[in-house]
PDB file of C-alpha atoms in Angstrom:
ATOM      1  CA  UNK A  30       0.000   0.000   0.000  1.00  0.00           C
ATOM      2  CA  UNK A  31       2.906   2.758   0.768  1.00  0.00           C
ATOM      3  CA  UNK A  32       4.259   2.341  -2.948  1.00  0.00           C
ATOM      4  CA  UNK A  33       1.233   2.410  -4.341  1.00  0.00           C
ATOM      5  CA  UNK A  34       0.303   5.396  -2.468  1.00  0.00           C
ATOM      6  CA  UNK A  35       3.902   6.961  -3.520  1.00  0.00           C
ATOM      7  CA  UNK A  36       3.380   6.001  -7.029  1.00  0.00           C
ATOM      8  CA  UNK A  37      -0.194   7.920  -6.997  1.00  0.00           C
ATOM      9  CA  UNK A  38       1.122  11.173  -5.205  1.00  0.00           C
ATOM     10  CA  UNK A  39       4.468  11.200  -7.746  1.00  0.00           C
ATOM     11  CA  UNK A  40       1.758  11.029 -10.658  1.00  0.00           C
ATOM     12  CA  UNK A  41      -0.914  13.628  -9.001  1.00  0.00           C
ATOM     13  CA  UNK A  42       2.200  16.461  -8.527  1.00  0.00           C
ATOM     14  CA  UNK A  43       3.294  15.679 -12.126  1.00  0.00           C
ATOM     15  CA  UNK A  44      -0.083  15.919 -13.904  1.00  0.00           C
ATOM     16  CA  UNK A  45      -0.350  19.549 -11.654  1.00  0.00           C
ATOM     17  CA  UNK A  46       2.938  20.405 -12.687  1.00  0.00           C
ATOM     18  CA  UNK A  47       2.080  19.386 -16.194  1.00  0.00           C
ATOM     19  CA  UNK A  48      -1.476  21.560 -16.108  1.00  0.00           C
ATOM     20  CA  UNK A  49       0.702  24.592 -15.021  1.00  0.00           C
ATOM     21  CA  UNK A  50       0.004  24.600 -11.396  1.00  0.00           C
ATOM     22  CA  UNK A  51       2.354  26.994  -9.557  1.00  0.00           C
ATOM     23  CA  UNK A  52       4.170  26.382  -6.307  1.00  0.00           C
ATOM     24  CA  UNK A  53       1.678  29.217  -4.561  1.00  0.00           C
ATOM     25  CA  UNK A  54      -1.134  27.262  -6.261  1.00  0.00           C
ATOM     26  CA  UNK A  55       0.215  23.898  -4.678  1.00  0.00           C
ATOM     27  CA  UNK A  56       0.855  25.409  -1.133  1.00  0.00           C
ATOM     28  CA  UNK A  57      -3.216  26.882  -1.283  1.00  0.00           C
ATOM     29  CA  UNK A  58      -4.454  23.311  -2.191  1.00  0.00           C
ATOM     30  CA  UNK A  59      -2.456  21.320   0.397  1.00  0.00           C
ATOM     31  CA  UNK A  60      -2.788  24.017   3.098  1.00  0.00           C
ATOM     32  CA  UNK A  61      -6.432  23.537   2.376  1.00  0.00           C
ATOM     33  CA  UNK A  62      -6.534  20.184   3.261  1.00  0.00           C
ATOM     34  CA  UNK A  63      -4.005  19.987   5.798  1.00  0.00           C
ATOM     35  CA  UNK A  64      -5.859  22.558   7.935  1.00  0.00           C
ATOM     36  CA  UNK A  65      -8.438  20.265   8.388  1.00  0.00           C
ATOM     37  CA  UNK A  66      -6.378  17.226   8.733  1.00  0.00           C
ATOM     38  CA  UNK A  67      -6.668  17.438  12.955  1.00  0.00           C
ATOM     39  CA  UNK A  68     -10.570  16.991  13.242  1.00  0.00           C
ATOM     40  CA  UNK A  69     -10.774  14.538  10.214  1.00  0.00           C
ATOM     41  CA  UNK A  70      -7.337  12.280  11.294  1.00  0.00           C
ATOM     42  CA  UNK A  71      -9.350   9.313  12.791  1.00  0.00           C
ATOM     43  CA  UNK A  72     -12.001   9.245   9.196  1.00  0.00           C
ATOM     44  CA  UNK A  73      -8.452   9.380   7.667  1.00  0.00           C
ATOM     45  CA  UNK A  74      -7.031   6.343   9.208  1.00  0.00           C
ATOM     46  CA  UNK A  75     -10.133   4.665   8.741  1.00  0.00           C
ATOM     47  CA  UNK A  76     -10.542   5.530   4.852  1.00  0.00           C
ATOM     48  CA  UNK A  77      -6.951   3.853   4.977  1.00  0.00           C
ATOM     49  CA  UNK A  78      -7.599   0.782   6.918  1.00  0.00           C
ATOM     50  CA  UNK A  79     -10.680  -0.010   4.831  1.00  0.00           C
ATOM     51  CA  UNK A  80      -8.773   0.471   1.642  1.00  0.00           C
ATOM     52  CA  UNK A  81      -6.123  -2.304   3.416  1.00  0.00           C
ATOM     53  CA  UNK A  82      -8.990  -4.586   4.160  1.00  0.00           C
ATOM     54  CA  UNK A  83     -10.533  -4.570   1.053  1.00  0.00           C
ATOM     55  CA  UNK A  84      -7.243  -4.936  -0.974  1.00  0.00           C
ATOM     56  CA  UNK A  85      -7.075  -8.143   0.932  1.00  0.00           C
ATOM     57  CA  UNK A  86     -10.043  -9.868  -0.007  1.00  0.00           C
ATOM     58  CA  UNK A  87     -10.475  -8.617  -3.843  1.00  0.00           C
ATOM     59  CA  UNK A  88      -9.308 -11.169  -6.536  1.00  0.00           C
ATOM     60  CA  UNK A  89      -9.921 -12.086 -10.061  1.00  0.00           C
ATOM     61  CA  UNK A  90     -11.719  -9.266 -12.401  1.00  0.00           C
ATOM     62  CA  UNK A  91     -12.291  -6.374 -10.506  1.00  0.00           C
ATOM     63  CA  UNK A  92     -15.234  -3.816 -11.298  1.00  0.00           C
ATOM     64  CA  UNK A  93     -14.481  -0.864  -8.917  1.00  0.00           C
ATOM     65  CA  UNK A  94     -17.682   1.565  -9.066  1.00  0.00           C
ATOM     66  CA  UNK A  95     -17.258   4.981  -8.625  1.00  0.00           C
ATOM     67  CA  UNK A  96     -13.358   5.816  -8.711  1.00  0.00           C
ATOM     68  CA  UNK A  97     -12.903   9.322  -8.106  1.00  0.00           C
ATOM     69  CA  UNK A  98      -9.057   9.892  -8.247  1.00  0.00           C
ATOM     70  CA  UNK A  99      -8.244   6.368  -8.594  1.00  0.00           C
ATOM     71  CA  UNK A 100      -6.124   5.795  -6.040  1.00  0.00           C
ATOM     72  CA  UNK A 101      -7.803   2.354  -5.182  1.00  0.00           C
ATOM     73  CA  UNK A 102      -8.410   1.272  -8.145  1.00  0.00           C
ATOM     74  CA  UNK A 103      -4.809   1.347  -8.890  1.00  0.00           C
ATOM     75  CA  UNK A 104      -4.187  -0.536  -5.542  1.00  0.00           C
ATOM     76  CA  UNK A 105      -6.655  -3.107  -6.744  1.00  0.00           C
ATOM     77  CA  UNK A 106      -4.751  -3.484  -9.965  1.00  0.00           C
ATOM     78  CA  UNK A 107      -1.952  -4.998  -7.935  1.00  0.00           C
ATOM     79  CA  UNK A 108      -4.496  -8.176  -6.775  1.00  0.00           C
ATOM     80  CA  UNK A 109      -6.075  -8.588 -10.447  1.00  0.00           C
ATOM     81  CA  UNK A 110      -7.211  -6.739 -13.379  1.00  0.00           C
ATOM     82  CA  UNK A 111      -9.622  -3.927 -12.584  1.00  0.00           C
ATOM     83  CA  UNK A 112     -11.981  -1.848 -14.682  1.00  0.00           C
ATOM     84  CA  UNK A 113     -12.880   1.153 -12.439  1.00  0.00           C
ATOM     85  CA  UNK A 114     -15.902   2.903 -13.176  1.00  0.00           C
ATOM     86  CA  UNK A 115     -16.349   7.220 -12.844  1.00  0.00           C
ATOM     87  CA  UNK A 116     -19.210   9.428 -14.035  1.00  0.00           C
ATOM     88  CA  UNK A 117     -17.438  12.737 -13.649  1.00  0.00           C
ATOM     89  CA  UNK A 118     -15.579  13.442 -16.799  1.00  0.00           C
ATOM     90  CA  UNK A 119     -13.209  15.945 -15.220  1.00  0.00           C
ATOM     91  CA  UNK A 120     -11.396  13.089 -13.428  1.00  0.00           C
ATOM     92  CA  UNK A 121     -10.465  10.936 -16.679  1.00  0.00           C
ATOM     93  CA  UNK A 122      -7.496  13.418 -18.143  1.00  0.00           C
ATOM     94  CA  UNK A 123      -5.317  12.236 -14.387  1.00  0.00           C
ATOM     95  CA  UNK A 124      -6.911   8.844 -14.996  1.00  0.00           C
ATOM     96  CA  UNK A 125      -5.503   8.179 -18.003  1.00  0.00           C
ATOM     97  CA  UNK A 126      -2.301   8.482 -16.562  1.00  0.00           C
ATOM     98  CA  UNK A 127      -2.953   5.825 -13.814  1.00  0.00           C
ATOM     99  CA  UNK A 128      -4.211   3.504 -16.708  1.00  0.00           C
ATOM    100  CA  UNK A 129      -1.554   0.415 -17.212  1.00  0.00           C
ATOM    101  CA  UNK A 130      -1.900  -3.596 -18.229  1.00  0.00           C
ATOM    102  CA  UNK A 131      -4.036  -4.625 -15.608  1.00  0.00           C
ATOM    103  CA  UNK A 132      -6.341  -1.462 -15.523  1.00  0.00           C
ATOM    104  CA  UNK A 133      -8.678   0.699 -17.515  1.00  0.00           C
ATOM    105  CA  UNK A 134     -10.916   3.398 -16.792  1.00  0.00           C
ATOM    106  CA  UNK A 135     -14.641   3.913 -18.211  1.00  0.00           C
ATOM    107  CA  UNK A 136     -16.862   6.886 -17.753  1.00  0.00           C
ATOM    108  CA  UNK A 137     -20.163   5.425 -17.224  1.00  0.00           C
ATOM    109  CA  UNK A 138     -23.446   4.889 -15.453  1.00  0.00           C
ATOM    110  CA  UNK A 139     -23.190   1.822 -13.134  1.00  0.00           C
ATOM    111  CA  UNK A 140     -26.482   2.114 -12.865  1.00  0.00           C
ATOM    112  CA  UNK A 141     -27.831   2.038 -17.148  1.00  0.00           C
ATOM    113  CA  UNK A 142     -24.300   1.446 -18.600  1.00  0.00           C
ATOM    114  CA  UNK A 143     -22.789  -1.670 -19.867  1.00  0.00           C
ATOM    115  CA  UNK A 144     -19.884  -1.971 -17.959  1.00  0.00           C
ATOM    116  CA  UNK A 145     -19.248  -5.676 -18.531  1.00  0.00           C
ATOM    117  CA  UNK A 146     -19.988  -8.852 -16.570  1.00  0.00           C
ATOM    118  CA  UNK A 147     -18.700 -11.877 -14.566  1.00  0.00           C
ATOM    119  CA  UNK A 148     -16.805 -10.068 -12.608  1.00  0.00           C
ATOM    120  CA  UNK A 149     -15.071 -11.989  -9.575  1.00  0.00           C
ATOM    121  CA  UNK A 150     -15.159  -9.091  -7.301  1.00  0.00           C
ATOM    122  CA  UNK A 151     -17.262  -5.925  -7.227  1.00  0.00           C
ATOM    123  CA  UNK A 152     -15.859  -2.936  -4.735  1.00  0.00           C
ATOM    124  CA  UNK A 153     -18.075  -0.365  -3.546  1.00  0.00           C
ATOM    125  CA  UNK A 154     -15.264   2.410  -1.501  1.00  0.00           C
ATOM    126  CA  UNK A 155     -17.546   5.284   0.491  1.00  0.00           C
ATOM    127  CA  UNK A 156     -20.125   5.699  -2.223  1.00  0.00           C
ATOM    128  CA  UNK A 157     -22.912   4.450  -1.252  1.00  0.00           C
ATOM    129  CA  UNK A 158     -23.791   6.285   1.991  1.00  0.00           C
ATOM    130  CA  UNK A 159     -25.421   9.441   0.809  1.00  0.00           C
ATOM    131  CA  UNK A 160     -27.778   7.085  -1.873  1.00  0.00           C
ATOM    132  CA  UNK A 161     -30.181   4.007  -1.657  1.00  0.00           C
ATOM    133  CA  UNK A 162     -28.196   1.306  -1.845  1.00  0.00           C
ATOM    134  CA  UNK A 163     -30.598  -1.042  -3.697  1.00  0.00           C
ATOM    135  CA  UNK A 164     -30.264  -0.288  -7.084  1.00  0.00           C
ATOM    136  CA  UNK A 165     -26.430  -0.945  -6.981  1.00  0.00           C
ATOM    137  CA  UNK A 166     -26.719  -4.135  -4.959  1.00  0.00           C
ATOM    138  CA  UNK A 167     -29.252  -5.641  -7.683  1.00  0.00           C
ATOM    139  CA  UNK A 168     -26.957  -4.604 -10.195  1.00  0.00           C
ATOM    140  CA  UNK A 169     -23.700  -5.956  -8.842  1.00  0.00           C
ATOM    141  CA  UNK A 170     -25.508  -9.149  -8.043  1.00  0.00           C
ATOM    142  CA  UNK A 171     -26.242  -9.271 -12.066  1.00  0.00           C
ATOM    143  CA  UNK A 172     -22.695  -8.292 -13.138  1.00  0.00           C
ATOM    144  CA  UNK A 173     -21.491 -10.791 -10.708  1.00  0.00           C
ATOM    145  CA  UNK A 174     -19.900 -14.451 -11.563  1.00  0.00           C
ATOM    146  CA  UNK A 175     -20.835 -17.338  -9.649  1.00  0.00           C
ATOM    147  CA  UNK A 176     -18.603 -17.714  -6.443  1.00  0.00           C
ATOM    148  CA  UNK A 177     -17.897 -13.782  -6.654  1.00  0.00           C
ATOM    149  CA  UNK A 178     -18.167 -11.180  -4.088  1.00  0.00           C
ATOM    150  CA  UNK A 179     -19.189  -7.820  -3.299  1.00  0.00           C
ATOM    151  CA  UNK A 180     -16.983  -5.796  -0.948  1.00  0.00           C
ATOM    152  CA  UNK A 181     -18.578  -2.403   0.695  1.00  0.00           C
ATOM    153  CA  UNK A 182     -16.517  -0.254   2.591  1.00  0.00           C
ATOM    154  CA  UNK A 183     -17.940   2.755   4.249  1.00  0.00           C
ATOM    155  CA  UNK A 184     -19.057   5.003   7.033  1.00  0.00           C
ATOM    156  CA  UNK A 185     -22.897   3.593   8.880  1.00  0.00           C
ATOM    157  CA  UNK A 186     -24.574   6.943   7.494  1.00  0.00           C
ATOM    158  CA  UNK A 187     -27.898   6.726   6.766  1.00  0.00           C
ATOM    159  CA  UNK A 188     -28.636   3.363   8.282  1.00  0.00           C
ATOM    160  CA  UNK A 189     -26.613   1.783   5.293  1.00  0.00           C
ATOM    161  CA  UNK A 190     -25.174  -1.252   6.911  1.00  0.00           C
ATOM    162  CA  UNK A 191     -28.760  -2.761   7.612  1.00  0.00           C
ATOM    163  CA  UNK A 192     -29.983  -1.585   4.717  1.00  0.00           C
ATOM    164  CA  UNK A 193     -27.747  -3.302   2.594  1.00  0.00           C
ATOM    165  CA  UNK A 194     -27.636  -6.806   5.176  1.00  0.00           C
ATOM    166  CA  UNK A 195     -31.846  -6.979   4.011  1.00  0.00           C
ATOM    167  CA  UNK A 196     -31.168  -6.681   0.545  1.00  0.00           C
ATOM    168  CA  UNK A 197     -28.894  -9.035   0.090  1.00  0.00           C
ATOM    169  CA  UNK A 198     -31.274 -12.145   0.151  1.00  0.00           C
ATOM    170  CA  UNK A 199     -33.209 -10.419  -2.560  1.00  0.00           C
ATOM    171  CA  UNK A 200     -30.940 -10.638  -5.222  1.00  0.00           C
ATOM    172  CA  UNK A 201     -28.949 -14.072  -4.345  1.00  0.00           C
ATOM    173  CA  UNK A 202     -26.083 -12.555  -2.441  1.00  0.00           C
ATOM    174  CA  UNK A 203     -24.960 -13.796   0.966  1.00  0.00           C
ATOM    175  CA  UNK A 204     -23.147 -11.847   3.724  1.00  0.00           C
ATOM    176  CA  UNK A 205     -20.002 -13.780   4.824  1.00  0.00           C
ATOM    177  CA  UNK A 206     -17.748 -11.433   6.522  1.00  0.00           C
ATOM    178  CA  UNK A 207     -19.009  -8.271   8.606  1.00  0.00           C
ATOM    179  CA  UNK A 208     -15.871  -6.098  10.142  1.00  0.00           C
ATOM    180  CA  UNK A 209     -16.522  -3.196  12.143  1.00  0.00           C
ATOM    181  CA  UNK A 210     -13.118  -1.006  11.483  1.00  0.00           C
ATOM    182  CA  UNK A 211     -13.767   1.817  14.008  1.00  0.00           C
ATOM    183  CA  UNK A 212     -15.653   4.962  14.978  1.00  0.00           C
ATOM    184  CA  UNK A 213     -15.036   8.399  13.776  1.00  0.00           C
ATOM    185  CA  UNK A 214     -17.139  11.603  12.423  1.00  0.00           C
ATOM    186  CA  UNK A 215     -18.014  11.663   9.152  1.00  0.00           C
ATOM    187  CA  UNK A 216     -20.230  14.227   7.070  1.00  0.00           C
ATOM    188  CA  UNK A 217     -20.720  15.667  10.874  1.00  0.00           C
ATOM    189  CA  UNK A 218     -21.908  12.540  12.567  1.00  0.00           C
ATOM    190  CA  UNK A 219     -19.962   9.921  14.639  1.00  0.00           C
ATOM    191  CA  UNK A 220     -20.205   6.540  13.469  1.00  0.00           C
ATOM    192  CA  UNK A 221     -18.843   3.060  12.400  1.00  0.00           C
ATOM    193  CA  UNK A 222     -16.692   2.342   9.966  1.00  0.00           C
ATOM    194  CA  UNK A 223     -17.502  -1.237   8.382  1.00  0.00           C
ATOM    195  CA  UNK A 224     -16.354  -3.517   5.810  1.00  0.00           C
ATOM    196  CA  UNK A 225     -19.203  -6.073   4.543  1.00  0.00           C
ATOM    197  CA  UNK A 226     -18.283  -8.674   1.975  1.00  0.00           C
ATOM    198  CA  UNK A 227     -21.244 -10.378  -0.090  1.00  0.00           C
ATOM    199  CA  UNK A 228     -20.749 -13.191  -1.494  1.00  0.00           C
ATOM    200  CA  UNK A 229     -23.293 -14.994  -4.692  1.00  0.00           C
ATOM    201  CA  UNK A 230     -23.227 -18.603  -4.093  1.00  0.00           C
ATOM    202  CA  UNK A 231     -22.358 -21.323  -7.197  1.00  0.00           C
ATOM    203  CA  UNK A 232     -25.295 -22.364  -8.516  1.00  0.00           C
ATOM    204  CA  UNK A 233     -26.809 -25.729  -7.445  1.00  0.00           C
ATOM    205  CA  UNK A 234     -25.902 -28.720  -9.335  1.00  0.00           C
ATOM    206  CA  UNK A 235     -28.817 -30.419 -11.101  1.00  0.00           C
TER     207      UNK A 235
END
């Protein structure tokens, strides 16, 4: 996880450097951040440690929905070959520098896209806490093989870990691992973050 993380931060200060950012414009953007680093350190660790936990139970052919800045999805590339899946185009010009043999990037639509099938593992990283999760369960059971999982990392917003636990019996998923990674304040509230893995079961033999 460090080089990967070293890898992505030498490639996000080149493709700055390469867009024309400035040293003053570098210092504003970090200082930003940093400034709020003390009241967000323990959702930082967390983001981390679920990141860790789910890089140790992907495998296969990896759909990663909902990539942002890519940073995982690169990590993920390390365990298998990913596609990683982002709406907003304004990402894809630093994504395509990420890209390599084992992963792509596609701007789509989980949701009404074709973003391929029989996929061994499908990742879910601290999207799904501000929307109903339903919609994206049923659809990663579809897209799915046989024997493949779902891993959902995330903060307990919104009720989202129950939510998702009843759903999964609706569209042929199982739960088989349920990690509770910590407790910190995110989007203003203090709560749990959890890892939940899914898995779809091998058909039955006839």
């Amino acid at each position: 996880m460090r080089e990967t993380l070293d890898n992505f931060h030498f490639k996000v200060l080149e493709a700055f450097r390469k867009a024309g950012g400035t040293e003053e414009e570098l210092k504003w953007l970090t200082g930003s951040a940093l400034a709020l680093f003390p009241a967000h350190r323990e959702e930082v660790r967390l983001r981390l440690r679920t990141m860790e936990e789910i890089l140790r139970r992907a495998r296969g052919r990896i759909l990663e929905v909902g990539s942002g800045s890519g940073l995982l999805a690169l990590a993920l590339s390390e365990k298998g070959t990913v596609i990683g899946v982002e709406k907003r185009a304004d990402f894809f010009p630093f994504l395509r520098e990420l890209e390599n043999g084992r992963l792509v990037f596609i701007r789509a639509d989980f949701l009404s896209d074709d973003v391929g099938r029989d996929f061994d593992t499908v990742v879910f990283s601290y999207i799904l806490h501000d929307l109903e999760p339903e919609s994206f369960i049923k659809r990663a059971a579809e897209v799915l093989s046989p024997g493949g999982r779902v891993l959902i990392g995330d903060f307990d917003l919104n009720g989202l870990r129950e939510k998702v636990k009843e759903l999964t019996g609706l569209y042929g998923l199982l739960v088989s691992e349920e990690l509770v990674l910590g407790r910190a304040t995110s989007h203003g509230r203090e709560c749990d973050a959890f890892l939940l893995v899914l898995e779809k079961p091998w058909e039955a033999k006839k």
